[in-house]
Coordinates of C-alpha atoms in Angstrom, one line a residue:
M20 CA -36.2 20.0 -79.9
R21 CA -34.3 18.4 -83.2
R22 CA -29.9 18.5 -83.3
T23 CA -28.7 19.8 -86.9
A24 CA -26.2 17.9 -89.0
D25 CA -24.0 20.6 -87.8
G26 CA -24.1 19.7 -84.2
I27 CA -23.7 16.3 -83.9
M28 CA -20.8 16.6 -86.9
S29 CA -19.4 18.8 -83.8
E30 CA -20.6 17.2 -80.6
S31 CA -17.9 13.8 -82.9
N32 CA -15.4 16.0 -83.2
S33 CA -15.3 16.9 -79.7
S34 CA -15.4 13.3 -78.7
L35 CA -12.7 12.4 -81.1
T36 CA -10.2 15.4 -79.6
V37 CA -11.1 13.8 -76.7
L38 CA -10.2 10.6 -77.3
Q39 CA -7.5 11.4 -78.9
N40 CA -6.2 13.8 -76.2
W41 CA -6.0 10.8 -73.7
T42 CA -4.5 7.9 -75.6
W43 CA -1.9 10.6 -76.5
K44 CA -1.8 12.3 -72.8
N45 CA -2.8 8.8 -70.8
A46 CA -1.7 6.3 -72.5
F47 CA 2.0 6.8 -71.5
A48 CA 0.9 7.1 -68.0
A49 CA -1.5 4.2 -68.1
T50 CA 1.7 2.0 -69.8
F51 CA 3.9 2.9 -66.3
V52 CA 1.6 2.0 -64.0
A53 CA 1.1 -1.5 -65.7
W54 CA 4.6 -1.8 -65.4
I55 CA 5.1 0.1 -62.0
V56 CA 2.4 -2.9 -60.8
Y57 CA 3.7 -6.2 -63.1
Y58 CA 7.3 -5.2 -60.7
F59 CA 6.1 -4.6 -58.2
A60 CA 4.0 -7.8 -58.1
L61 CA 7.1 -9.5 -59.8
A62 CA 9.2 -8.1 -56.4
I63 CA 6.9 -9.5 -54.4
Y64 CA 6.7 -12.9 -55.5
R65 CA 10.8 -13.1 -56.3
V66 CA 10.8 -12.1 -52.2
Y67 CA 8.0 -14.2 -50.8
F68 CA 6.1 -17.0 -53.3
H69 CA 9.7 -17.5 -55.1
P70 CA 10.5 -21.7 -55.0
L71 CA 13.9 -20.6 -53.6
A72 CA 12.0 -17.8 -51.7
N73 CA 13.4 -19.5 -48.4
F74 CA 17.3 -20.0 -48.9
P75 CA 19.5 -17.7 -47.6
G76 CA 21.0 -14.5 -48.8
P77 CA 20.7 -10.9 -49.6
K78 CA 17.0 -9.8 -50.4
L79 CA 18.0 -7.6 -52.7
A80 CA 20.1 -10.0 -54.7
A81 CA 16.5 -12.2 -54.2
L82 CA 15.1 -9.4 -56.0
T83 CA 16.8 -9.0 -58.9
F84 CA 19.3 -8.8 -61.3
W85 CA 20.8 -5.7 -61.3
Y86 CA 22.3 -6.9 -57.8
E87 CA 24.9 -8.7 -59.8
F88 CA 25.2 -5.7 -62.1
Y89 CA 26.4 -3.6 -59.5
Y90 CA 29.4 -6.0 -58.8
E91 CA 30.4 -7.4 -62.3
I92 CA 29.9 -4.8 -64.6
F93 CA 29.2 -0.8 -63.0
P94 CA 30.6 0.6 -60.9
N95 CA 32.6 -2.6 -60.5
K96 CA 34.3 -4.4 -62.9
W97 CA 34.0 -8.3 -62.9
Q98 CA 33.9 -8.5 -58.9
Y99 CA 30.6 -10.5 -58.2
V100 CA 32.4 -13.7 -57.4
W101 CA 34.7 -12.3 -53.9
K102 CA 31.2 -10.5 -53.5
I103 CA 29.8 -14.1 -53.7
K104 CA 32.9 -15.0 -51.2
Q105 CA 31.6 -12.2 -48.5
L106 CA 27.9 -13.9 -48.4
H107 CA 28.6 -17.1 -48.4
E108 CA 30.8 -15.9 -44.7
E109 CA 27.7 -13.7 -43.5
Y110 CA 25.0 -16.4 -44.6
G111 CA 26.3 -19.9 -44.5
P112 CA 27.5 -22.4 -47.4
I113 CA 24.2 -22.4 -49.0
V114 CA 23.3 -18.5 -51.1
R115 CA 20.8 -17.5 -53.1
I116 CA 23.3 -15.0 -55.2
N117 CA 20.2 -13.7 -57.7
P118 CA 16.4 -14.1 -58.2
I119 CA 17.2 -17.7 -59.5
H120 CA 21.1 -19.1 -58.9
L121 CA 21.5 -20.5 -55.6
H122 CA 25.5 -20.6 -54.9
V123 CA 26.7 -23.2 -52.7
H124 CA 30.6 -23.8 -51.3
D125 CA 30.9 -27.1 -50.6
H126 CA 34.1 -29.1 -51.7
S127 CA 31.7 -32.4 -50.5
Y128 CA 29.1 -31.8 -52.9
V129 CA 31.3 -30.4 -55.7
D130 CA 29.4 -33.6 -57.3
A131 CA 26.1 -33.7 -56.1
I132 CA 26.0 -30.9 -58.4
Y133 CA 27.8 -32.3 -61.5
A134 CA 26.7 -35.5 -61.6
S135 CA 26.8 -37.1 -64.5
G136 CA 25.5 -40.6 -66.0
P137 CA 21.7 -42.0 -67.6
N138 CA 19.6 -40.9 -64.0
H139 CA 21.2 -37.8 -63.0
R140 CA 20.2 -35.6 -66.0
R141 CA 22.4 -31.5 -66.0
D142 CA 21.1 -28.8 -68.5
R143 CA 23.1 -25.7 -68.4
D144 CA 21.1 -22.7 -67.1
P145 CA 20.0 -19.8 -70.6
W146 CA 20.1 -16.7 -68.7
F147 CA 24.1 -17.7 -68.1
H148 CA 25.5 -18.7 -70.9
H149 CA 23.7 -17.5 -73.8
S150 CA 26.2 -14.5 -73.5
G151 CA 29.2 -16.0 -75.6
S152 CA 31.0 -12.2 -77.2
V153 CA 31.3 -15.0 -80.4
T154 CA 29.3 -16.8 -82.5
M155 CA 28.4 -19.9 -80.3
A156 CA 25.2 -20.5 -80.9
G157 CA 24.5 -24.2 -82.0
T158 CA 27.6 -25.2 -80.6
M159 CA 28.5 -27.7 -77.9
L160 CA 29.4 -25.6 -75.3
E161 CA 25.5 -23.7 -75.3
A162 CA 24.1 -26.6 -76.4
I163 CA 20.9 -26.1 -73.0
N164 CA 19.6 -29.3 -73.4
H165 CA 21.5 -32.7 -71.8
D166 CA 20.6 -35.1 -74.6
L167 CA 21.7 -32.8 -77.2
H168 CA 24.6 -31.6 -75.5
R169 CA 25.8 -35.5 -75.0
T170 CA 24.7 -36.3 -78.4
R171 CA 27.2 -33.2 -79.9
R172 CA 29.7 -34.7 -77.7
A173 CA 29.4 -37.6 -78.5
S174 CA 30.4 -37.7 -81.9
V175 CA 34.4 -35.9 -81.2
A176 CA 35.0 -38.2 -77.2
N177 CA 37.1 -40.1 -79.7
F178 CA 38.7 -37.1 -81.1
F179 CA 39.8 -36.5 -77.7
S180 CA 40.4 -38.9 -76.1
K181 CA 44.0 -40.1 -73.7
R182 CA 44.7 -42.8 -76.5
S183 CA 44.1 -40.1 -79.6
I184 CA 46.4 -37.4 -77.4
N185 CA 48.7 -39.7 -76.7
A186 CA 49.3 -40.5 -79.9
L187 CA 49.6 -37.0 -80.7
A188 CA 52.7 -36.2 -79.2
P189 CA 55.0 -35.3 -81.9
L190 CA 52.8 -32.5 -83.2
V191 CA 52.9 -30.7 -79.1
T192 CA 56.3 -31.4 -79.0
A193 CA 57.2 -30.3 -82.8
S194 CA 55.0 -26.8 -81.6
V195 CA 57.0 -26.5 -78.4
E196 CA 60.4 -26.6 -80.1
K197 CA 59.4 -23.7 -82.3
L198 CA 58.8 -22.4 -79.1
L199 CA 62.0 -22.8 -77.5
A200 CA 63.8 -22.0 -81.1
R201 CA 61.5 -18.3 -80.6
L202 CA 62.4 -17.9 -76.7
R203 CA 66.0 -18.1 -78.1
A204 CA 66.5 -16.3 -80.5
E205 CA 64.5 -13.1 -78.3
T206 CA 66.8 -10.5 -77.4
G207 CA 64.5 -8.5 -75.1
P208 CA 61.2 -9.4 -72.8
V209 CA 59.4 -12.1 -73.6
V210 CA 55.4 -12.0 -72.7
L211 CA 55.0 -15.5 -71.7
N212 CA 50.8 -14.4 -72.3
D213 CA 51.1 -14.0 -75.8
A214 CA 54.3 -16.9 -76.6
Y215 CA 52.4 -19.8 -75.2
A216 CA 48.7 -19.1 -76.1
A217 CA 50.5 -18.9 -79.8
M218 CA 52.0 -22.2 -79.3
T219 CA 48.8 -23.7 -77.9
M220 CA 46.5 -21.9 -80.6
D221 CA 48.7 -23.6 -83.3
I222 CA 48.7 -26.7 -82.1
V223 CA 44.5 -26.4 -82.0
C224 CA 44.6 -25.4 -85.5
K225 CA 46.5 -28.1 -87.0
Y226 CA 45.4 -30.8 -84.9
C227 CA 41.5 -29.6 -85.2
F228 CA 41.3 -28.4 -88.4
G229 CA 44.7 -29.4 -90.3
T230 CA 45.0 -25.7 -90.8
E231 CA 48.9 -24.3 -90.0
M232 CA 47.9 -20.9 -87.7
D233 CA 51.7 -20.3 -87.4
S234 CA 51.5 -18.0 -84.4
L235 CA 54.9 -18.0 -83.7
S236 CA 55.7 -17.7 -86.6
R237 CA 53.6 -14.2 -86.1
P238 CA 55.4 -10.6 -84.6
E239 CA 54.4 -10.1 -81.1
Y240 CA 53.6 -13.9 -81.7
G241 CA 50.4 -12.6 -83.4
K242 CA 49.0 -11.4 -79.4
E243 CA 46.1 -9.1 -80.7
W244 CA 44.8 -12.3 -81.0
L245 CA 45.0 -12.9 -77.4
F246 CA 44.4 -9.1 -76.8
A247 CA 40.8 -9.6 -78.5
L248 CA 40.0 -12.4 -76.6
H249 CA 40.7 -11.3 -73.8
N250 CA 38.4 -8.5 -74.9
G251 CA 34.8 -10.8 -75.8
I252 CA 35.1 -11.8 -72.4
Q253 CA 34.2 -9.2 -70.8
L254 CA 30.9 -9.1 -72.9
R255 CA 29.9 -12.3 -71.2
P256 CA 29.1 -10.5 -67.7
L257 CA 27.2 -7.9 -69.7
G258 CA 25.0 -9.8 -72.2
R259 CA 23.2 -11.7 -68.9
Q260 CA 21.7 -8.9 -67.9
F261 CA 21.5 -7.2 -72.1
P262 CA 22.1 -10.0 -73.8
W263 CA 20.1 -7.9 -77.5
L264 CA 23.3 -5.8 -77.4
I265 CA 25.6 -9.2 -78.0
N266 CA 23.9 -9.7 -81.1
T267 CA 24.1 -6.1 -82.2
L268 CA 27.8 -6.1 -82.0
L269 CA 27.5 -9.7 -83.4
D270 CA 25.8 -8.2 -86.5
I271 CA 28.7 -5.7 -87.0
P272 CA 30.2 -6.7 -90.6
S273 CA 34.0 -8.2 -89.7
D274 CA 35.1 -5.1 -92.3
V275 CA 34.1 -2.4 -89.9
V276 CA 35.1 -4.9 -86.8
A277 CA 38.8 -5.0 -88.0
L278 CA 38.8 -0.5 -88.3
F279 CA 39.4 -0.7 -84.2
D280 CA 39.5 -4.5 -83.6
P281 CA 42.1 -6.8 -86.0
G282 CA 42.0 -9.1 -83.2
M283 CA 38.4 -9.7 -83.0
A284 CA 38.0 -9.2 -86.9
R285 CA 40.0 -12.9 -87.0
I286 CA 38.3 -14.3 -84.7
I287 CA 35.2 -13.2 -87.0
A288 CA 36.8 -13.8 -89.8
W289 CA 38.7 -17.5 -89.4
P290 CA 35.8 -20.2 -88.9
R291 CA 34.5 -18.6 -92.1
M292 CA 37.0 -19.8 -94.0
M293 CA 37.0 -22.4 -92.8
L294 CA 33.3 -22.9 -94.9
P295 CA 34.0 -24.1 -97.9
T296 CA 36.4 -27.2 -96.2
I297 CA 34.1 -28.5 -94.1
K298 CA 31.4 -28.4 -97.2
A299 CA 34.2 -30.6 -98.6
I300 CA 35.3 -33.0 -96.0
L301 CA 31.0 -33.0 -95.3
A302 CA 30.9 -34.2 -99.4
G303 CA 33.8 -36.7 -98.8
E304 CA 35.5 -34.1 -101.8
E305 CA 38.4 -33.4 -99.2
S306 CA 42.0 -34.7 -101.2
S307 CA 43.1 -38.0 -99.9
S308 CA 46.5 -36.7 -98.9
S309 CA 44.0 -34.2 -96.3
Q310 CA 44.7 -34.3 -92.6
K311 CA 42.1 -36.3 -90.9
T312 CA 40.4 -33.5 -88.6
I313 CA 37.7 -33.0 -86.0
Y314 CA 35.2 -32.2 -88.9
H315 CA 36.7 -36.0 -90.1
E316 CA 35.5 -36.7 -86.5
M317 CA 31.7 -35.5 -87.0
R318 CA 30.7 -36.8 -90.0
D319 CA 32.4 -40.5 -89.8
Y320 CA 30.8 -40.8 -86.5
G321 CA 27.2 -41.3 -88.0
G322 CA 25.0 -40.0 -85.2
L323 CA 24.4 -36.5 -85.3
S324 CA 21.5 -35.9 -87.9
K325 CA 20.8 -33.7 -90.8
E326 CA 20.5 -29.9 -88.7
E327 CA 23.6 -30.9 -86.8
M328 CA 25.7 -31.5 -89.3
D329 CA 24.5 -27.8 -90.8
P330 CA 28.0 -26.2 -91.7
L331 CA 27.2 -23.2 -89.9
R332 CA 26.1 -25.2 -87.4
L333 CA 30.0 -27.2 -87.2
M334 CA 31.9 -23.7 -88.3
S335 CA 30.8 -22.4 -84.9
E336 CA 31.9 -24.9 -83.1
A337 CA 35.7 -24.1 -84.8
H338 CA 35.1 -20.5 -82.7
V339 CA 34.5 -22.8 -79.4
L340 CA 37.5 -25.0 -79.6
L341 CA 39.4 -22.0 -80.7
G342 CA 39.2 -19.8 -77.4
A343 CA 38.6 -22.6 -75.4
G344 CA 41.9 -24.7 -76.7
T345 CA 44.1 -21.5 -75.9
E346 CA 43.2 -18.8 -73.4
T347 CA 43.2 -21.8 -69.9
T348 CA 46.3 -23.6 -70.6
A349 CA 48.3 -20.7 -71.6
R350 CA 47.6 -19.0 -69.0
T351 CA 48.4 -21.9 -66.5
L352 CA 51.5 -22.9 -68.6
A353 CA 52.5 -18.7 -68.2
V354 CA 51.6 -18.3 -64.1
T355 CA 53.3 -22.2 -63.2
T356 CA 56.5 -20.6 -65.9
F357 CA 56.2 -17.0 -62.9
Y358 CA 56.9 -19.7 -60.1
L359 CA 58.7 -21.8 -61.5
V360 CA 61.7 -18.1 -61.9
K361 CA 60.4 -16.7 -58.3
S362 CA 60.9 -19.8 -56.4
H363 CA 64.4 -21.2 -57.1
D364 CA 63.7 -24.5 -54.0
V365 CA 61.2 -24.9 -56.7
G366 CA 61.7 -24.9 -59.9
D367 CA 65.6 -26.5 -58.6
K368 CA 63.5 -29.4 -57.8
L369 CA 62.4 -30.3 -60.5
R370 CA 64.7 -29.3 -62.5
A371 CA 66.3 -32.3 -60.5
E372 CA 64.0 -34.8 -61.1
L373 CA 63.5 -34.0 -64.7
K374 CA 67.2 -34.7 -65.1
T375 CA 66.1 -38.1 -63.6
V376 CA 64.3 -39.4 -67.5
M377 CA 65.7 -36.2 -69.6
P378 CA 69.4 -36.6 -68.3
R379 CA 71.4 -34.7 -71.7
R380 CA 69.3 -31.3 -72.2
D381 CA 67.9 -32.0 -75.4
S382 CA 66.7 -35.3 -74.5
M383 CA 62.9 -36.5 -74.5
A384 CA 60.7 -38.2 -72.8
D385 CA 57.1 -39.5 -73.3
L386 CA 54.0 -38.7 -71.9
P387 CA 53.1 -41.6 -70.1
T388 CA 57.4 -41.2 -68.2
L389 CA 56.7 -37.9 -67.4
E390 CA 52.7 -38.2 -65.8
A391 CA 55.1 -40.8 -63.7
L392 CA 57.8 -37.4 -62.7
P393 CA 56.0 -37.0 -58.5
Y394 CA 57.2 -33.1 -58.5
L395 CA 56.4 -32.5 -62.6
S396 CA 52.7 -33.7 -61.8
A397 CA 52.7 -32.3 -58.3
V398 CA 53.9 -28.0 -60.2
I399 CA 51.0 -28.4 -62.6
N400 CA 48.5 -29.5 -60.0
E401 CA 49.0 -26.2 -58.1
G402 CA 49.6 -24.5 -61.8
L403 CA 46.3 -25.8 -62.8
R404 CA 44.9 -24.4 -59.1
V405 CA 46.4 -21.0 -58.6
A406 CA 45.5 -20.3 -62.7
H407 CA 42.3 -21.6 -61.7
G408 CA 41.0 -23.0 -65.3
V409 CA 37.8 -21.0 -66.0
S410 CA 37.1 -19.0 -63.0
S411 CA 33.6 -18.1 -62.8
R412 CA 31.1 -20.0 -61.3
Q413 CA 29.4 -22.9 -63.9
P414 CA 25.5 -23.3 -63.1
R415 CA 23.8 -26.5 -63.9
I416 CA 20.3 -27.7 -63.7
A417 CA 19.1 -30.7 -62.6
T418 CA 15.9 -31.0 -64.0
H419 CA 14.2 -35.1 -63.3
E420 CA 15.2 -34.7 -59.6
D421 CA 15.6 -32.2 -56.2
L422 CA 18.8 -32.3 -55.4
V423 CA 19.6 -32.3 -51.8
Y424 CA 21.7 -30.4 -49.6
K425 CA 22.3 -30.9 -45.4
N426 CA 19.0 -29.9 -44.3
W427 CA 18.1 -28.1 -47.3
T428 CA 15.9 -29.0 -51.1
I429 CA 16.4 -27.5 -53.8
P430 CA 13.4 -27.5 -56.4
R431 CA 14.3 -29.5 -59.3
G432 CA 14.5 -27.0 -62.3
T433 CA 16.4 -25.2 -60.5
P434 CA 20.5 -23.9 -61.3
V435 CA 23.0 -24.6 -58.4
M436 CA 26.7 -23.6 -58.6
Q437 CA 29.6 -23.8 -57.7
S438 CA 32.9 -21.9 -59.0
S439 CA 36.6 -22.7 -59.4
Y440 CA 38.3 -20.0 -57.8
L441 CA 36.3 -19.9 -54.7
L442 CA 37.7 -24.2 -54.2
H443 CA 40.8 -23.4 -55.5
T444 CA 41.2 -20.2 -53.1
D445 CA 39.9 -22.4 -49.8
P446 CA 42.2 -21.8 -47.1
N447 CA 40.1 -25.1 -45.1
V448 CA 41.5 -27.6 -48.3
F449 CA 44.5 -25.6 -49.0
P450 CA 46.3 -23.9 -46.7
D451 CA 47.8 -20.9 -47.6
P452 CA 45.9 -21.0 -50.6
F453 CA 47.9 -17.7 -52.4
A454 CA 51.9 -19.4 -52.0
F455 CA 52.2 -21.3 -54.8
K456 CA 53.5 -25.3 -53.4
P457 CA 53.9 -28.2 -55.6
E458 CA 54.5 -30.0 -52.4
R459 CA 51.0 -30.1 -51.4
W460 CA 50.5 -32.6 -53.9
I461 CA 52.8 -35.2 -52.4
Q462 CA 52.0 -35.1 -48.8
D463 CA 48.0 -35.1 -49.6
P464 CA 47.3 -37.5 -52.3
D465 CA 43.7 -37.3 -52.2
L466 CA 43.6 -33.5 -52.4
K467 CA 43.7 -33.8 -56.2
R468 CA 39.4 -35.2 -56.1
H469 CA 39.8 -31.7 -55.5
L470 CA 40.8 -29.8 -58.0
F471 CA 37.7 -27.8 -61.0
A472 CA 39.8 -26.4 -63.6
F473 CA 38.5 -28.8 -66.3
S474 CA 35.0 -28.9 -64.0
R475 CA 33.1 -31.5 -63.6
G476 CA 30.4 -34.5 -65.4
G477 CA 29.1 -35.3 -68.1
R478 CA 30.3 -31.2 -69.1
G479 CA 33.5 -30.9 -67.9
C480 CA 36.0 -29.9 -70.4
L481 CA 36.0 -32.0 -73.6
G482 CA 40.0 -31.6 -74.5
M483 CA 41.5 -31.8 -71.3
N484 CA 43.9 -35.0 -72.2
L485 CA 45.0 -32.3 -74.9
A486 CA 45.6 -29.5 -71.8
V487 CA 47.5 -31.9 -70.1
S488 CA 49.4 -32.7 -73.0
E489 CA 50.9 -29.1 -73.3
L490 CA 51.3 -28.5 -70.2
Y491 CA 53.4 -31.6 -69.4
F492 CA 55.6 -31.5 -72.2
A493 CA 55.9 -27.0 -72.6
I494 CA 56.5 -26.8 -68.7
A495 CA 59.1 -30.6 -68.9
M496 CA 61.3 -29.1 -72.4
I497 CA 60.8 -25.8 -71.7
W498 CA 61.8 -25.7 -67.6
R499 CA 64.7 -28.6 -68.4
R500 CA 66.3 -25.9 -71.5
L501 CA 66.3 -22.4 -70.7
D502 CA 67.8 -20.4 -68.0
M503 CA 65.1 -17.3 -66.9
E504 CA 64.7 -14.3 -65.1
I505 CA 61.4 -12.5 -64.3
Y506 CA 61.7 -8.8 -66.5
D507 CA 58.8 -6.1 -65.2
T508 CA 56.1 -8.3 -63.3
V509 CA 54.9 -7.9 -60.1
E510 CA 52.5 -11.0 -58.5
E511 CA 49.9 -8.7 -57.6
R512 CA 49.8 -7.1 -60.5
D513 CA 50.5 -9.5 -63.3
V514 CA 49.7 -13.1 -62.1
L515 CA 46.8 -13.1 -59.4
T516 CA 43.3 -13.0 -60.8
K517 CA 41.7 -9.6 -59.7
H518 CA 38.3 -10.5 -62.7
D519 CA 36.6 -12.7 -62.7
C520 CA 34.9 -12.6 -66.2
F521 CA 34.1 -16.3 -66.9
L522 CA 37.8 -16.6 -67.4
G523 CA 40.2 -15.4 -64.9
M524 CA 41.3 -12.0 -65.7
T525 CA 44.3 -9.9 -63.7
D526 CA 44.4 -6.4 -63.4
L527 CA 43.2 -4.5 -66.0
S528 CA 46.9 -2.5 -65.9
S529 CA 48.3 -6.0 -66.4
E530 CA 50.9 -6.5 -69.3
G531 CA 51.2 -10.0 -69.0
I532 CA 54.0 -11.7 -67.1
K533 CA 57.2 -10.9 -69.1
I534 CA 60.7 -13.1 -68.6
K535 CA 64.1 -13.1 -70.3
V536 CA 65.6 -15.8 -71.5
L537 CA 69.0 -15.5 -70.0
G538 CA 69.9 -18.8 -72.2
N539 CA 70.5 -23.0 -71.9
V540 CA 70.5 -24.7 -68.9
E541 CA 73.7 -26.7 -68.5
D542 CA 73.7 -30.4 -68.8

């Protein structure tokens, strides 16, 4: 019997309805099942078949990045470095701390991980480092590839050389003098973190960019900038887990950001203000009286491609230099000053040594003279140790060689790392590690090879010479001239590192290290 057209149409509509019903009712279920199957297979691979499957460590850490999330973000906050310490105590000196990372805790193996030279190529880990809280794409810090980083670094290496920084002494000492004048004029407590950050920021801006930031003249030392920097740093662990979130936040207009965080808006806006200057320098149109800046150095280097000389990329470098050249040095100065005031024996011994080269209160000494003082050098090394610099782990990827650690062969392409916080608080190398003891550096001169505040290798801190210059001049000049007392500062809350957000941070309730200036030191 022949079917009518209406019957055929009815059957077609019925089939279409079934298909539509299946699509809407089951597509989600099918996707969910596929998702479950994928992640189940991924879990099996990570735990049993991954190249790192046989390395020691908790299976849950090997299985998922959420293990790290638990200790870094919620419910804990930036605590993973202390969990890593526990894992080393349980599993030994090499531990798999997430699906792709191996963490080593062994002073004798630092140079192998952070090796430099043509036969030791070291890439950065993109998962770990593409999590910045400010616009850092295209910068030296974010250069994953070994060769790209080497090229970018070479373009400014001379600018930060020991010789160039020694010639910078008048700028550094002038900034310290300005800070001293401000401190003498203070009638109430001073937050040293803010005061030192204002000084280091002014030095970096003047030397690198030829601009006057004048933070030392701002109310409360322009502390909104440091506050914003700390807020930004706290986003780094979150950015590793959710990089899209950081990108979304960076797309927020600075005018909107200014409504709830003026300091962050200032961080974002300031490098953009540099664009006209950068373009003028690249075009050779700057004033003949213009100070030589880092952009002149890049332009005259001659080894950067057109893409590398893009003004927007160079603008991004300003973000990194501003952050890297300010906070870590300022924190080291604040922590060191705290212990000089707190430990009278240490403070008295340093002041006595300073008087041998600075006999009068207003005397000056050049950098080589200060660097030759054994106790001052010991104080600065101990300050670097307890302040840590970058406290976080610092991954490196050996791209062209397998690394061998004891009986373990680490496959090439594996991010492997150590943490300065764990190295600097290792009681086997630094007995009584949370005590401030400059004498340890005099008793054992070889101890300096265990200092990791500036990292190590070809990707070590570019601004180390500048930071060292600031540390020597600031500590020597301020401690020789000013008498101070601690004000409303608790070591456990305001000094010790309690959170690891790439940089070490104190307790979240801390308002900083505070002092009151009592007057001038007697000659």
